[in-house]
Structure formats: C-alpha cells, structure tokens
Coordinates of C-alpha atoms and ligand atoms in Angstrom, one line a residue:
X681 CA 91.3 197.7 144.0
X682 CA 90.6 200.1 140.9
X683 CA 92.3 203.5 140.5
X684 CA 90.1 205.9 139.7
X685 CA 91.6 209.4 138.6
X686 CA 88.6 211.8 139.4
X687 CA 89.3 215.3 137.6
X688 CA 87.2 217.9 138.3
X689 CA 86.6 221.5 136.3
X690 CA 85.8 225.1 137.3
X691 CA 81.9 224.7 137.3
X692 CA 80.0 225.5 140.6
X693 CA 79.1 221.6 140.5
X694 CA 82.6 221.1 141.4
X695 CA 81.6 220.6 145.4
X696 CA 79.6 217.7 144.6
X697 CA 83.0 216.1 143.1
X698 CA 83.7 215.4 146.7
X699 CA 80.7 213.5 147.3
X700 CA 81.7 211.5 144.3
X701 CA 85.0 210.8 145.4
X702 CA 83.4 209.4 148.5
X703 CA 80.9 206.9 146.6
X704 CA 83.8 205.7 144.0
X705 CA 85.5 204.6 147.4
X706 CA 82.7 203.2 148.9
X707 CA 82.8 201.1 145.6
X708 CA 86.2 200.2 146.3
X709 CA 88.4 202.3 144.6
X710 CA 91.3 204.5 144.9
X711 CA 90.3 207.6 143.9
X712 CA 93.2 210.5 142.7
X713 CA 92.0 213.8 142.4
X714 CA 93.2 216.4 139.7
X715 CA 91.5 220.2 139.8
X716 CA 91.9 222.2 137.1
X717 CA 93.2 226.1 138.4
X718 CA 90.0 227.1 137.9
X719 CA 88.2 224.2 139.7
X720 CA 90.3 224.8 142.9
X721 CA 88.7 228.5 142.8
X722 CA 85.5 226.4 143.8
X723 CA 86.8 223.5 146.2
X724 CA 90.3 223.3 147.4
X725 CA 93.4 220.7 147.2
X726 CA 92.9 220.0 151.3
X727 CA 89.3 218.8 150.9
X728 CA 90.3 216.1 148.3
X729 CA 93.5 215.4 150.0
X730 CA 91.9 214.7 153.4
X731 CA 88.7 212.8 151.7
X732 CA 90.9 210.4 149.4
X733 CA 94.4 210.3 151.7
X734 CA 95.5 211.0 148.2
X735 CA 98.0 213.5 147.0
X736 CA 95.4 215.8 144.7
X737 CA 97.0 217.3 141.8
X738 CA 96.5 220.9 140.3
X739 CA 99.1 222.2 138.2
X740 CA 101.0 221.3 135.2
X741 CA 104.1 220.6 136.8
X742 CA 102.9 219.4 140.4
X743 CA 105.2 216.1 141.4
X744 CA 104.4 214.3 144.6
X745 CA 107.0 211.9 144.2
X746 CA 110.3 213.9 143.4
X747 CA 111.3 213.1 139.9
X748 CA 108.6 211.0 138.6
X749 CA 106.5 212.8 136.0
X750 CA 103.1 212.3 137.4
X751 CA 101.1 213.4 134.2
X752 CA 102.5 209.9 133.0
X753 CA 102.1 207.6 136.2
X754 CA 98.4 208.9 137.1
X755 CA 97.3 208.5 133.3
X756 CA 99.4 204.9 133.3
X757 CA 98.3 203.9 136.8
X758 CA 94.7 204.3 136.1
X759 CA 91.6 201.7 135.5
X760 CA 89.3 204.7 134.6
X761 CA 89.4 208.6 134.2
X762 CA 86.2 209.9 134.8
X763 CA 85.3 214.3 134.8
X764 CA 83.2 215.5 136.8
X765 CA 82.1 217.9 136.7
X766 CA 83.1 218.8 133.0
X767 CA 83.2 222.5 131.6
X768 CA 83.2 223.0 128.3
X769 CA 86.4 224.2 128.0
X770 CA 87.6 220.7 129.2
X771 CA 85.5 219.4 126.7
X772 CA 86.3 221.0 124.0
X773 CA 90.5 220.6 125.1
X774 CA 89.7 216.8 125.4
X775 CA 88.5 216.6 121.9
X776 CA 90.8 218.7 120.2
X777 CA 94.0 217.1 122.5
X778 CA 95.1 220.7 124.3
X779 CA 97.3 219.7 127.1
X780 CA 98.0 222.8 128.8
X781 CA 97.3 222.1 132.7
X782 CA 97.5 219.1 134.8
X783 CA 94.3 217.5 133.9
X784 CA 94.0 218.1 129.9
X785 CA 97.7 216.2 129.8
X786 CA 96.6 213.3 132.0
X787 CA 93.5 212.8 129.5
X788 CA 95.8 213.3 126.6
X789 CA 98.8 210.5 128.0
X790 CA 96.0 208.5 129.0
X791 CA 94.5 205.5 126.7
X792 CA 92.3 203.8 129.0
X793 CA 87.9 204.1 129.2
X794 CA 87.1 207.3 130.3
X795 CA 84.0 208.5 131.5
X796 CA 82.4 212.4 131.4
X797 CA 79.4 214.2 133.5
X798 CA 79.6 217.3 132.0
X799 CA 77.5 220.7 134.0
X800 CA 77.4 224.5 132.2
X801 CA 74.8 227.0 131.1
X802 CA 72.2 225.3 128.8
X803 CA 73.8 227.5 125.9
X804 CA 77.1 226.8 126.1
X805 CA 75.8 223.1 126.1
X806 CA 74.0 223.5 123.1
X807 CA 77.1 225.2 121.5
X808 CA 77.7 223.9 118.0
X809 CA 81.8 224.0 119.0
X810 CA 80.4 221.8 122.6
X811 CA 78.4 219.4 120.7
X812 CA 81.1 218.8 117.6
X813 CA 83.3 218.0 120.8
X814 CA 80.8 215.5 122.6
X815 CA 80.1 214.0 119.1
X816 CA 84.4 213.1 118.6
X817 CA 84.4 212.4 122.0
X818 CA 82.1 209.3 121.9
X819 CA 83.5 208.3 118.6
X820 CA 86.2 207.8 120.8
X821 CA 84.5 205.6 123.2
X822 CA 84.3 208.3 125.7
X823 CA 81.4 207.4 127.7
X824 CA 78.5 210.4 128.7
X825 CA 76.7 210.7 131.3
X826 CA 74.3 213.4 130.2
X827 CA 73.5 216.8 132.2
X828 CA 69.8 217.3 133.4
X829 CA 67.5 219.5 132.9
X830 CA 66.5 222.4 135.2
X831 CA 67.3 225.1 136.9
X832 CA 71.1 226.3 136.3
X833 CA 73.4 228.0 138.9
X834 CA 73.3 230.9 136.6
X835 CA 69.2 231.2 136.9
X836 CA 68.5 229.7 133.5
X837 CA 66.8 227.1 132.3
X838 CA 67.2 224.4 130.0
X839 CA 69.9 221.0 130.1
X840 CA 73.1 221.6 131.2
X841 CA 73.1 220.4 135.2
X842 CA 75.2 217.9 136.3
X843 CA 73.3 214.3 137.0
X844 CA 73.0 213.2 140.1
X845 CA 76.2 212.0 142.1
X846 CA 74.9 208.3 142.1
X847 CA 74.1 208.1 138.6
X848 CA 77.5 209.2 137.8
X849 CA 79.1 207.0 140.5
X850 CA 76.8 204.0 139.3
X851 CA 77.9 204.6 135.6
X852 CA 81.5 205.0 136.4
X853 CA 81.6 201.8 138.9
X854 CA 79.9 199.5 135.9
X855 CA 82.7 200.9 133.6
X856 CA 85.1 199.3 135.8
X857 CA 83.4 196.5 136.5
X858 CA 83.7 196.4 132.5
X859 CA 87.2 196.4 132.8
X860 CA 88.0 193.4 134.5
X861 CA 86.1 191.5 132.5
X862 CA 89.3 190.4 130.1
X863 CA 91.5 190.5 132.1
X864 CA 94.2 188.2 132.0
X865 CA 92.7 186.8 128.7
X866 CA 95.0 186.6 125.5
X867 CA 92.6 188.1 122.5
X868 CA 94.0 187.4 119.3
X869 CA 92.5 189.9 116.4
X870 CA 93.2 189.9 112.3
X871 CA 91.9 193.0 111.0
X872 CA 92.2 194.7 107.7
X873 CA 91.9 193.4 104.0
X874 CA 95.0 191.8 102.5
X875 CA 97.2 192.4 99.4
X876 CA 97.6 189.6 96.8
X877 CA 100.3 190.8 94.5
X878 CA 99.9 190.7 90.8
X879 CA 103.5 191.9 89.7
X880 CA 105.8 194.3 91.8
X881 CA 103.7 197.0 91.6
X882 CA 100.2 196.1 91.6
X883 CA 98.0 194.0 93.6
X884 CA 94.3 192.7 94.3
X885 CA 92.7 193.7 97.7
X886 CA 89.8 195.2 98.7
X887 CA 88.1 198.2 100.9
X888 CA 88.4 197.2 104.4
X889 CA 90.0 200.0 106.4
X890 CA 90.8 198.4 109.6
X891 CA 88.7 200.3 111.3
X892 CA 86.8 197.7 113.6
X893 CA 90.0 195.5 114.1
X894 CA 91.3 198.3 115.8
X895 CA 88.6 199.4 117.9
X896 CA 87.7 195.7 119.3
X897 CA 91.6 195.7 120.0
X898 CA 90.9 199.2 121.6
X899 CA 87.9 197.6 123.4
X900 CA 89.7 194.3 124.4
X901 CA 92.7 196.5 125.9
X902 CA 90.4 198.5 128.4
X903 CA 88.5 195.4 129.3
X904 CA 91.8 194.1 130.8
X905 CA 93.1 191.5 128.2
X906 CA 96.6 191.1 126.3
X907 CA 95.9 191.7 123.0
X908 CA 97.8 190.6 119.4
X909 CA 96.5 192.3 116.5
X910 CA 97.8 190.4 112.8
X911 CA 96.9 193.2 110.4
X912 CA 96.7 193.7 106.6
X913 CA 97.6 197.3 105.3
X914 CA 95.5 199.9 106.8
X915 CA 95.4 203.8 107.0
X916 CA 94.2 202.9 110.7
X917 CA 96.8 201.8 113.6
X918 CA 96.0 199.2 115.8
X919 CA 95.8 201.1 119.2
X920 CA 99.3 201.8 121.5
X921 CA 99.2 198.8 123.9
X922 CA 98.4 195.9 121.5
X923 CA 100.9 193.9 119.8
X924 CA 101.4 194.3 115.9
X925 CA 102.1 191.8 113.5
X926 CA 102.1 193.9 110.0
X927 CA 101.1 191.3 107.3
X928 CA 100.3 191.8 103.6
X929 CA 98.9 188.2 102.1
X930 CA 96.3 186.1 103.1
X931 CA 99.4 183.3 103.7
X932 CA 101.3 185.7 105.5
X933 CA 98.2 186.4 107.8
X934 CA 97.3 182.9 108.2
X935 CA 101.3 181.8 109.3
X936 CA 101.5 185.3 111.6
X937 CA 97.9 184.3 113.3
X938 CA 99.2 180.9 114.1
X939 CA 101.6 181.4 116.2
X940 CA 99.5 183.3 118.6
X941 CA 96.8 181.3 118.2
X942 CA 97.2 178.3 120.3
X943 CA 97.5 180.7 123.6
X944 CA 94.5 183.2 122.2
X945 CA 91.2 183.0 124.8
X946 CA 89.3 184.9 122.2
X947 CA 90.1 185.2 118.4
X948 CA 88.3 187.7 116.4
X949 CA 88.5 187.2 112.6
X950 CA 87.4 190.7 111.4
X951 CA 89.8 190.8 108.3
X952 CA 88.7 191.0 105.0
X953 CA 91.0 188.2 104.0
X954 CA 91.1 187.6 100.1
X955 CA 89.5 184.8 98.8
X956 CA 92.0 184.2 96.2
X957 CA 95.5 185.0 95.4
X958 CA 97.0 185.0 91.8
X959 CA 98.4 182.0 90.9
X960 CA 101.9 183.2 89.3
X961 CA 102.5 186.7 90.4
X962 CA 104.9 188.5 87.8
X963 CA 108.4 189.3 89.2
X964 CA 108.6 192.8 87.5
X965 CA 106.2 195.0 86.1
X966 CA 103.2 193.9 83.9
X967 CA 103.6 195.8 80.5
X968 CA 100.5 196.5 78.3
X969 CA 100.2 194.5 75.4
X970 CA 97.3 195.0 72.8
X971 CA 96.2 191.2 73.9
X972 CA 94.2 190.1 76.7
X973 CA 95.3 189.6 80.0
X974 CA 94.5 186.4 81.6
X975 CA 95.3 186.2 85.8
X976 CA 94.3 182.9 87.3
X977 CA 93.3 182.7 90.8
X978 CA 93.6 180.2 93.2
X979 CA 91.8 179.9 96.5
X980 CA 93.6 181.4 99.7
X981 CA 93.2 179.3 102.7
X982 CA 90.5 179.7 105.1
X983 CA 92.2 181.9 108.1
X984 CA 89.4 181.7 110.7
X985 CA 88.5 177.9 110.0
X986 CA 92.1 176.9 110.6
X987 CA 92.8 178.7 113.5
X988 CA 90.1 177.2 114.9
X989 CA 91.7 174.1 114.4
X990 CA 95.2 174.8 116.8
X991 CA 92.9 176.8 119.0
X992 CA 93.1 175.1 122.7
X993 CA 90.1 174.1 124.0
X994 CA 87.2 176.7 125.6
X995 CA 88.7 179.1 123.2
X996 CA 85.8 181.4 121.7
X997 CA 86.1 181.9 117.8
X998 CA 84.2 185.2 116.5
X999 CA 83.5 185.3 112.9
X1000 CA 82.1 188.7 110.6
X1001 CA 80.1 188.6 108.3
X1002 CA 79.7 191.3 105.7
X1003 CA 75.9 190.4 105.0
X1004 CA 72.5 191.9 104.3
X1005 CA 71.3 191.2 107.7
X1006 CA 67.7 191.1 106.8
X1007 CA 68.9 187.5 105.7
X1008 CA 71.2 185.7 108.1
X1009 CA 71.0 182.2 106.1
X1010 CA 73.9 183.0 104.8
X1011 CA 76.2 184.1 108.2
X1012 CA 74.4 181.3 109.9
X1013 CA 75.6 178.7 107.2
X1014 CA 80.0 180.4 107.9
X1015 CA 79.3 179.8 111.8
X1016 CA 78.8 176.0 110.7
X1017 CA 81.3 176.0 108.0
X1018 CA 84.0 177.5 109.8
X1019 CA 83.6 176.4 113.4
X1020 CA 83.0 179.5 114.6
X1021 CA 81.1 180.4 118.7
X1022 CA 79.9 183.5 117.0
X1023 CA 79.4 185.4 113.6
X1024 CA 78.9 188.7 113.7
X1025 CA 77.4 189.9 110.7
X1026 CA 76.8 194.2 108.9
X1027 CA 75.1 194.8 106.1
X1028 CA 77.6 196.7 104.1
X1029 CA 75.1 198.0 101.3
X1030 CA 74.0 199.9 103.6
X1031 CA 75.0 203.4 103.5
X1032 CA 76.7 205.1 106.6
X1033 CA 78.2 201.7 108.3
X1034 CA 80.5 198.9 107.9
X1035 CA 83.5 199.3 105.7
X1036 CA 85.6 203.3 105.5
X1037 CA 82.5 204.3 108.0
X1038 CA 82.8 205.0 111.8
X1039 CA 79.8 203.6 112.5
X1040 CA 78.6 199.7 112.3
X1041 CA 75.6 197.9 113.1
X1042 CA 76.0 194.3 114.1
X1043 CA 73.7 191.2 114.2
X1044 CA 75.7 188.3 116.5
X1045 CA 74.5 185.2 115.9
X1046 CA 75.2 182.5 118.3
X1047 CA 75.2 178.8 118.3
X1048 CA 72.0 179.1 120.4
X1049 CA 69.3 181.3 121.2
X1050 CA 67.9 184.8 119.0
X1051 CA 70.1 186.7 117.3
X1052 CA 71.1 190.1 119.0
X1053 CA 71.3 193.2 117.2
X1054 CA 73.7 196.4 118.3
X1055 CA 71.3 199.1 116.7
X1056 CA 73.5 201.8 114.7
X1057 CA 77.2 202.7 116.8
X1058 CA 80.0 204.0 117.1
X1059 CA 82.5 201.1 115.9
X1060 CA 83.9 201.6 119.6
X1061 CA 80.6 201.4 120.5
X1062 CA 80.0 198.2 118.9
X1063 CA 83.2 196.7 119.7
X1064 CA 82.0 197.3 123.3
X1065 CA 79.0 195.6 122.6
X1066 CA 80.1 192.8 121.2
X1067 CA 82.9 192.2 123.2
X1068 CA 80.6 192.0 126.5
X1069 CA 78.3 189.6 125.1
X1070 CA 81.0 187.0 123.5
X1071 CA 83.4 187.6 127.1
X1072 CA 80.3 185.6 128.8
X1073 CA 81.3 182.4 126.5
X1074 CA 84.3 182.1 128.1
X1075 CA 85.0 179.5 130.0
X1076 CA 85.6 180.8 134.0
Ligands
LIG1796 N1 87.9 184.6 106.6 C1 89.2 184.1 106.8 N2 89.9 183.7 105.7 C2 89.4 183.7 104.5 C3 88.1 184.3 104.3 C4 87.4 184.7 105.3 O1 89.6 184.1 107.9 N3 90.2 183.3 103.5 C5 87.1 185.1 107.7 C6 86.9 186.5 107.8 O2 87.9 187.2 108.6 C7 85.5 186.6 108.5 C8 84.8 185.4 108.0 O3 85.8 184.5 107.6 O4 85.6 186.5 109.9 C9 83.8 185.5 106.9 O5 84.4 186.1 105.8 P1 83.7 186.1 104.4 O6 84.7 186.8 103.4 O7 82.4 186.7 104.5 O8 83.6 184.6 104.2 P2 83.9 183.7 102.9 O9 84.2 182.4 103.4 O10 85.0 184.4 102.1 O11 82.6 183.8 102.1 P3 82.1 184.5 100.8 O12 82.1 183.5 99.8 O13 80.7 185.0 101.1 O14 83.0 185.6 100.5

C-alpha cells in the first residue's frame, strides 16, 4: 500500500480533488488530504475525511495524534505528494520554500517525488513570477502535469484548467509505480572529481561539480533503494537520505567504494576520477624557483573496473562517459575495457550540458541492442531516465 498525501489549493478545481482522492484509492493507495485555508473555502475537511477515512489536515498547527508533529510524519510517511489542484500562490511558495500553512511545510519537510496539476486564470499562468517557479520546480524533479486549454471558471480563455482527473491519477499512479522499482536494492554511487595533491596547498583536479552523482542518488532514493554515495569535493551535497563517504584522492575513493561494493545491486561510476596522481607530493609548500618545475605522474587505479571485480554476481555496473556522442567508438570501447552493463556517455563540448550545467543529455549504450538517447534534461530528469532503463537489468 502507497501513501499518497493529496494537497489541494484554493482554486474552484478544488471539488474535483475529491474525485481524485477516490481514483488514487482505487489504485490502491492511502490517500491523506491537506487543504490549504483557502481551499477549505471551496470543499470542506468532512468531505475528505469521510472519502479517505483519513484524518484531513488544514492548518499549520493541526495534530491528529497528540504530540506528534504531523508536518514531519505526513511528509516522512509519504511515497508521493501530489497538488492538485495547484494555485499559483502554492506554486510560487513551493519554489521559493515558504512554509507558512500546513501544506507549504509538508512540501518543504518532504524529500520524496512529488507531483503538481496546477488550475488558474490563463494569466496568472503565463506569469513571468509562475513560470520562473514551474521552471525551478522541475529542475527539481517536480513532475507537471500541465493545465488545459479552454474555458476558465473566471470566463476566460486560454491554458490554465486543470487536466482531467484520470490523467492526473494515471500520472501520479505511474510515479509510484516508479517508486518501487529500487526498492530494497543497495545503489552504490562515486560522484565528483578528485583531488591529487601536489604539496599542502595545491592540488590537480578537474571541473566536475557533482551535480549528477547527486541527482541519480536523489533519483535512486525516491525509486526505493538504499543508497551510499563516495564523493570527491563538491559545492553540491549528496541528497539528505543517502549515506556519505567524503573522499578526496582517487586511492581514497577506490578503498571507500570497496567496502560498499560487494553488497551494491547497482554501482554508478559518475566521478570524474583522476587519471593520474603525482608521484611524490611535497610535504610543505612548493616555493618558486627561477628553474623549471618537473611533476611526474603516475597512473591512479581504475575505480569502476575494479569494483567490478568484488561486485557479487547480477550486480549492474554503469559507466559515464564524457564523449562527443556523435562518435560512440570510443564509450563503446570503456564498456569492454572496464566490464561495465552500461556506459552512459555526454558530449561535454557541448555548451549548456554536462559538467557545472543543470542539464545533461545522455546516450546509454548497452551490451546489446541500439543505443538510447535522453534528448536534452534536467540532470533529475536524466537521472530518472537512466535509472528506469538500467533498474530492468537487474536480476528479479
Ligand atoms: N573511472 C574510474 N576510475 C578512473 C577513471 C575513470 O572509475 N581512474 C570511471 C569514471 O567514473 C567513469 C568511467 O570510468 O565512469 C569513464 O571515465 P573516463 O575518465 O572517461 O575514462 P578513462 O578510462 O579515464 O578514459 P580517458 O583516457 O578517455 O580519460
């Protein structure tokens, strides 16, 4: 059984919420509804109550169990927040993290997949403030399930109806379906570039920002599975729910990753591990000198490959690639090398994605069959698409 927390805003589409209540349990959830004060001006506590045989929350400091917080257990109790309908006050609160009523601070304590059907007048839609706040909000991984066009409740026309009850219900009932698909999976994650030190002060890395590693461990946490995220420095934190080893060397990654590795269902090499280290790293500080400075490298070892090599067996091993991906000789020939299931493979001279950017564009290349390519997406986005398609590989 899923819980579903249904929230619904003061739009006059808030009636139809109950109807969506009703098909999220026919789909077999648990369905908890929170109105916003100015949603329970339109439909009223009772109706959801009596619907759901839930308690239905409305205000900021409502407890239906005395003494527990219930901000914090609905948003920790929950498979999948879904609005519906969505103002675009709510919208604009989500995005900019306002918390100042019972629903805004559920969203804001909650970290799981959450989905939005938003329903206003065709101008406040259109809103530069509304559509800055959709934009972050699928950055985020929100999911949208975009208003129709028509006839308003206010007599206007132009986009900004709610969709249908099914199509919400349908799109809400795949996200969960989503869900479970990782669940009770260990995914183990590197992420981030590493630091090879020079001397004490200095040191040779490169301009991977983390970015992805955290949002397939963002990804692989709503899809159900444990996950364990060995990271190099980054200015971006692996998301709250994963488990953090903070590395700095390619050694140090490689040693860190091998512990988890032998229980991993699913390792993702996404670091942008150094391929060499310096040979004799100076205790102190390098002074300048008016002569040359020589720095020998030697190679780091291979993280990925020798994971692969404690892995257990049926354990999938994901590869990137940073590629032109108008040529995939090259990604095709470190899937061999490395014993990898799957490479995944951006062009990063291409402006706009892969590294610093918070969008990517992915080719996955498999042991067999076509190549399959993401299009241009959020890196949420992309972690979501990638993760779906390497999940199947798993053994059942
Ligand atoms: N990788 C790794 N350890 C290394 C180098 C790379 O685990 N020392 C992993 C990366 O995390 C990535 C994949 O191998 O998943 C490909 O990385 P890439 O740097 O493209 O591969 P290299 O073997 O270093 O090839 P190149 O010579 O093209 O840099």
């Amino acid at each position: 059984m899923s819980n579903v927390v249904l929230g619904v805003t003061g739009s006059i589409a808030a009636y139809r919420a109950a109807d969506l209540a009703r098909e999220l349990m026919r789909g077999g959830c648990t369905v908890r509804v929170c109105l916003t004060p100015s949603a329970e001006k339109f439909v009223t506590r009772v109706l959801f109550e009596s619907l759901t045989g839930q308690p239905c929350l409305v205000w900021a400091f409502d407890e239906p169990e005395a003494g527990r917080m219930a901000h914090i257990d609905w948003a920790r109790q929950a498979d999948l927040l879904v609005i519906a309908p969505a103002t675009a006050n709510i919208l604009n609160k989500l995005a900019a993290g306002v918390a100042d009523d019972m629903l805004s601070t559920i969203a804001l304590a909650y970290t799981g997949p959450m989905l939005v059907a938003p329903a206003m007048n065709p101008a406040m839609l259109a809103n530069d403030t509304t559509q800055e706040s959709l934009r972050r909000l699928v950055a985020r991984g929100v999911e949208i399930v975009q208003p129709a066009e028509g006839e308003v409740a206010c007599g206007e026309h132009g986009q900004g109806k709610l969709a249908s009850v099914s199509e919400i219900a349908s799109a809400a009932l795949a996200l969960i379906g989503w869900t479970r698909s990782l669940r009770g999976r260990r995914v183990l994650i590197t992420s981030g570039p590493t630091r090879e030190p020079i001397d004490s002060v200095r040191f040779l890395s490169n301009r991977s920002s983390g970015k992805m590693g955290a949002a397939l461990a963002k990804a692989a946490l709503w899809m159900g599975a444990e996950v364990t995220v060995v990271t190099g420095p980054t200015s971006v934190p692996p998301p709250l729910g994963a488990s953090v080893v903070k590395v700095e060397t390619a050694q140090e990654m490689l040693a860190a990753a091998s512990e988890e590795a032998p229980a991993a269902d699913l390792i993702l090499a996404v670091a942008a591990v150094a391929d060499y280290r310096v040979a004799e790293p100076s205790r102190g500080k390098i002074r300048r000198t008016a002569e040359d400075l020589l720095l020998r490298l030697v190679p780091n070892p291979d993280v990925v490959a020798e994971l692969g090599r404690i892995a257990k067996p049926g354990a999938v091993l994901v590869g990137f690639a940073a590629e032109p991906t108008d040529d995939l000789a090259v990604a095709r020939e470190k899937l061999e090398r490395k014993g990898l299931h799957f490479i995944a493979a951006n062009d990063v001279s291409r402006p706009g994605i892969g590294f610093e950017s918070d969008e990517n564009e992915l080719v996955l290349i498999g042991r067999q069959g076509p190549p399959e390519r993401s299009g241009t997406l959020s890196k949420i986005a992309c972690a979501r698409w990638l993760l779906e398609r390497v999940a199947r590989a798993l053994p059942g």
